[in-house]
Amino acid sequence: MNPLFKPDTKKIVLSPHYDDLALSLGGLALHWAGKECPVENIVVFSNSNCISTEYQAFNQDYPRSVEAISVLRHKEECAVAEHLGNITVKRSGLDEAPLRGHGELTGIHALSRRK
C-alpha cells in the first residue's frame, strides 16, 4: 500500500503558505481524517501581511502589523484544520515573498508576463 494512504503513519505536510494544505490537498486531508491519521501542517512562509480585500472592506480597523496579520492567518488555518480533522498547524516563522522584498514584477519579468 502507498504510504500516503496508510492511516497508521503520521503525515507531515510542508505548506509554502497559508491555505495551501486545504486548497492543494484538501481531499487527501479529508481521507486522512476519516482514517484518524495524524497530520502536522507546517506553514513555511508564515509571516504574512496579506489580508483579503473583502476582509478589509468589512473591517476598516483591520490589524496592520505583520505579527497581528500572521496571528489572524494562523487562526484561520487552525479553524480549517479543525474542520478537516486530525491536523495540527505549526508556523516556521519565515517571511512571505512581499516581506522579503519580492513585490511587483519589474523589468524583464514584467515584460515577459505581458506576452
PDB file of C-alpha atoms in Angstrom:
ATOM      1  CA  MET A   1       0.000   0.000   0.000  1.00  0.00           C
ATOM      2  CA  ASN A   2       1.169   3.511  -0.836  1.00  0.00           C
ATOM      3  CA  PRO A   3       2.485   5.181   2.372  1.00  0.00           C
ATOM      4  CA  LEU A   4       0.397   8.295   1.625  1.00  0.00           C
ATOM      5  CA  PHE A   5      -2.715   6.246   2.285  1.00  0.00           C
ATOM      6  CA  LYS A   6      -1.536   4.215   5.291  1.00  0.00           C
ATOM      7  CA  PRO A   7      -3.592   5.501   8.240  1.00  0.00           C
ATOM      8  CA  ASP A   8      -1.132   4.354  10.907  1.00  0.00           C
ATOM      9  CA  THR A   9       1.686   6.615   9.666  1.00  0.00           C
ATOM     10  CA  LYS A  10       1.806  10.259  10.794  1.00  0.00           C
ATOM     11  CA  LYS A  11       1.848  12.672   7.870  1.00  0.00           C
ATOM     12  CA  ILE A  12       3.915  15.869   7.782  1.00  0.00           C
ATOM     13  CA  VAL A  13       2.914  18.446   5.177  1.00  0.00           C
ATOM     14  CA  LEU A  14       5.138  21.408   4.343  1.00  0.00           C
ATOM     15  CA  SER A  15       2.763  24.075   3.081  1.00  0.00           C
ATOM     16  CA  PRO A  16       4.513  27.024   1.436  1.00  0.00           C
ATOM     17  CA  HIS A  17       1.737  29.421   2.504  1.00  0.00           C
ATOM     18  CA  TYR A  18      -1.477  29.508   4.478  1.00  0.00           C
ATOM     19  CA  ASP A  19      -4.392  27.824   2.638  1.00  0.00           C
ATOM     20  CA  ASP A  20      -2.104  25.510   0.646  1.00  0.00           C
ATOM     21  CA  LEU A  21      -2.997  22.342   2.563  1.00  0.00           C
ATOM     22  CA  ALA A  22      -6.738  22.852   2.158  1.00  0.00           C
ATOM     23  CA  LEU A  23      -6.564  24.101  -1.432  1.00  0.00           C
ATOM     24  CA  SER A  24      -3.989  21.610  -2.726  1.00  0.00           C
ATOM     25  CA  LEU A  25      -4.523  18.523  -0.580  1.00  0.00           C
ATOM     26  CA  GLY A  26      -7.985  19.048   0.903  1.00  0.00           C
ATOM     27  CA  GLY A  27      -9.395  15.777  -0.420  1.00  0.00           C
ATOM     28  CA  LEU A  28      -6.406  13.804   0.792  1.00  0.00           C
ATOM     29  CA  ALA A  29      -6.564  15.570   4.183  1.00  0.00           C
ATOM     30  CA  LEU A  30     -10.222  14.552   4.486  1.00  0.00           C
ATOM     31  CA  HIS A  31      -9.244  10.976   3.620  1.00  0.00           C
ATOM     32  CA  TRP A  32      -6.573  11.016   6.325  1.00  0.00           C
ATOM     33  CA  ALA A  33      -9.043  12.473   8.840  1.00  0.00           C
ATOM     34  CA  GLY A  34     -11.536   9.725   8.016  1.00  0.00           C
ATOM     35  CA  LYS A  35      -8.854   7.178   8.856  1.00  0.00           C
ATOM     36  CA  GLU A  36      -7.910   9.125  12.042  1.00  0.00           C
ATOM     37  CA  CYS A  37      -4.395   9.600  10.711  1.00  0.00           C
ATOM     38  CA  PRO A  38      -2.478  12.381  12.497  1.00  0.00           C
ATOM     39  CA  VAL A  39      -1.305  15.200  10.223  1.00  0.00           C
ATOM     40  CA  GLU A  40       1.128  18.001  11.029  1.00  0.00           C
ATOM     41  CA  ASN A  41       0.859  21.003   8.712  1.00  0.00           C
ATOM     42  CA  ILE A  42       3.952  23.219   8.814  1.00  0.00           C
ATOM     43  CA  VAL A  43       3.366  26.586   7.127  1.00  0.00           C
ATOM     44  CA  VAL A  44       6.783  27.590   5.812  1.00  0.00           C
ATOM     45  CA  PHE A  45       6.265  31.257   4.859  1.00  0.00           C
ATOM     46  CA  SER A  46       4.026  32.063   7.807  1.00  0.00           C
ATOM     47  CA  ASN A  47       4.922  35.713   8.425  1.00  0.00           C
ATOM     48  CA  SER A  48       2.268  37.448   6.387  1.00  0.00           C
ATOM     49  CA  ASN A  49       0.812  40.861   5.724  1.00  0.00           C
ATOM     50  CA  CYS A  50      -1.803  39.564   3.277  1.00  0.00           C
ATOM     51  CA  ILE A  51      -5.450  40.276   4.089  1.00  0.00           C
ATOM     52  CA  SER A  52      -8.196  39.852   1.504  1.00  0.00           C
ATOM     53  CA  THR A  53      -9.809  42.983   0.113  1.00  0.00           C
ATOM     54  CA  GLU A  54     -13.179  41.603   1.250  1.00  0.00           C
ATOM     55  CA  TYR A  55     -11.932  41.397   4.848  1.00  0.00           C
ATOM     56  CA  GLN A  56     -10.533  44.910   4.614  1.00  0.00           C
ATOM     57  CA  ALA A  57     -13.823  46.270   3.229  1.00  0.00           C
ATOM     58  CA  PHE A  58     -15.809  44.963   6.205  1.00  0.00           C
ATOM     59  CA  ASN A  59     -13.132  45.605   8.835  1.00  0.00           C
ATOM     60  CA  GLN A  60     -11.849  49.134   8.401  1.00  0.00           C
ATOM     61  CA  ASP A  61      -9.732  48.792  11.539  1.00  0.00           C
ATOM     62  CA  TYR A  62      -8.065  45.543  10.475  1.00  0.00           C
ATOM     63  CA  PRO A  63      -4.681  44.862  12.032  1.00  0.00           C
ATOM     64  CA  ARG A  64      -1.813  46.317  10.068  1.00  0.00           C
ATOM     65  CA  SER A  65       1.270  44.798  11.698  1.00  0.00           C
ATOM     66  CA  VAL A  66       2.863  41.671  10.269  1.00  0.00           C
ATOM     67  CA  GLU A  67       2.577  39.920  13.640  1.00  0.00           C
ATOM     68  CA  ALA A  68      -1.139  40.717  14.031  1.00  0.00           C
ATOM     69  CA  ILE A  69      -1.952  39.597  10.499  1.00  0.00           C
ATOM     70  CA  SER A  70       0.197  36.466  10.860  1.00  0.00           C
ATOM     71  CA  VAL A  71      -1.675  35.544  14.044  1.00  0.00           C
ATOM     72  CA  LEU A  72      -5.014  36.130  12.275  1.00  0.00           C
ATOM     73  CA  ARG A  73      -3.972  33.959   9.308  1.00  0.00           C
ATOM     74  CA  HIS A  74      -2.754  31.244  11.724  1.00  0.00           C
ATOM     75  CA  LYS A  75      -6.145  31.255  13.493  1.00  0.00           C
ATOM     76  CA  GLU A  76      -7.889  30.918  10.123  1.00  0.00           C
ATOM     77  CA  GLU A  77      -5.636  27.993   9.193  1.00  0.00           C
ATOM     78  CA  CYS A  78      -6.299  26.301  12.558  1.00  0.00           C
ATOM     79  CA  ALA A  79     -10.060  26.682  12.055  1.00  0.00           C
ATOM     80  CA  VAL A  80      -9.823  24.963   8.668  1.00  0.00           C
ATOM     81  CA  ALA A  81      -7.571  22.267  10.143  1.00  0.00           C
ATOM     82  CA  GLU A  82     -10.103  21.635  12.898  1.00  0.00           C
ATOM     83  CA  HIS A  83     -12.851  21.310  10.300  1.00  0.00           C
ATOM     84  CA  LEU A  84     -10.762  18.865   8.236  1.00  0.00           C
ATOM     85  CA  GLY A  85      -9.910  16.925  11.398  1.00  0.00           C
ATOM     86  CA  ASN A  86      -6.782  15.439  12.993  1.00  0.00           C
ATOM     87  CA  ILE A  87      -4.491  18.250  11.788  1.00  0.00           C
ATOM     88  CA  THR A  88      -2.156  20.377  13.860  1.00  0.00           C
ATOM     89  CA  VAL A  89      -0.745  23.596  12.399  1.00  0.00           C
ATOM     90  CA  LYS A  90       2.726  24.966  13.101  1.00  0.00           C
ATOM     91  CA  ARG A  91       4.379  28.158  11.845  1.00  0.00           C
ATOM     92  CA  SER A  92       8.001  28.204  10.703  1.00  0.00           C
ATOM     93  CA  GLY A  93       8.222  31.987  11.001  1.00  0.00           C
ATOM     94  CA  LEU A  94       9.724  32.738   7.598  1.00  0.00           C
ATOM     95  CA  ASP A  95       8.566  35.836   5.695  1.00  0.00           C
ATOM     96  CA  GLU A  96       6.283  35.633   2.647  1.00  0.00           C
ATOM     97  CA  ALA A  97       7.709  36.948  -0.647  1.00  0.00           C
ATOM     98  CA  PRO A  98       6.463  40.571  -0.396  1.00  0.00           C
ATOM     99  CA  LEU A  99       8.028  40.882   3.060  1.00  0.00           C
ATOM    100  CA  ARG A 100      11.325  39.618   1.630  1.00  0.00           C
ATOM    101  CA  GLY A 101      11.244  42.382  -0.997  1.00  0.00           C
ATOM    102  CA  HIS A 102       9.724  40.352  -3.831  1.00  0.00           C
ATOM    103  CA  GLY A 103       6.809  42.648  -4.615  1.00  0.00           C
ATOM    104  CA  GLU A 104       5.599  43.598  -8.049  1.00  0.00           C
ATOM    105  CA  LEU A 105       7.303  42.231 -11.125  1.00  0.00           C
ATOM    106  CA  THR A 106       9.658  44.723 -12.708  1.00  0.00           C
ATOM    107  CA  GLY A 107      11.913  44.929 -15.724  1.00  0.00           C
ATOM    108  CA  ILE A 108      12.235  41.867 -17.928  1.00  0.00           C
ATOM    109  CA  HIS A 109       9.943  39.789 -15.667  1.00  0.00           C
ATOM    110  CA  ALA A 110       7.069  42.236 -16.081  1.00  0.00           C
ATOM    111  CA  LEU A 111       7.581  42.346 -19.858  1.00  0.00           C
ATOM    112  CA  SER A 112       7.569  38.547 -20.194  1.00  0.00           C
ATOM    113  CA  ARG A 113       4.300  38.320 -18.211  1.00  0.00           C
ATOM    114  CA  ARG A 114       2.510  40.687 -20.590  1.00  0.00           C
ATOM    115  CA  LYS A 115       3.014  38.440 -23.622  1.00  0.00           C
TER     116      LYS A 115
END
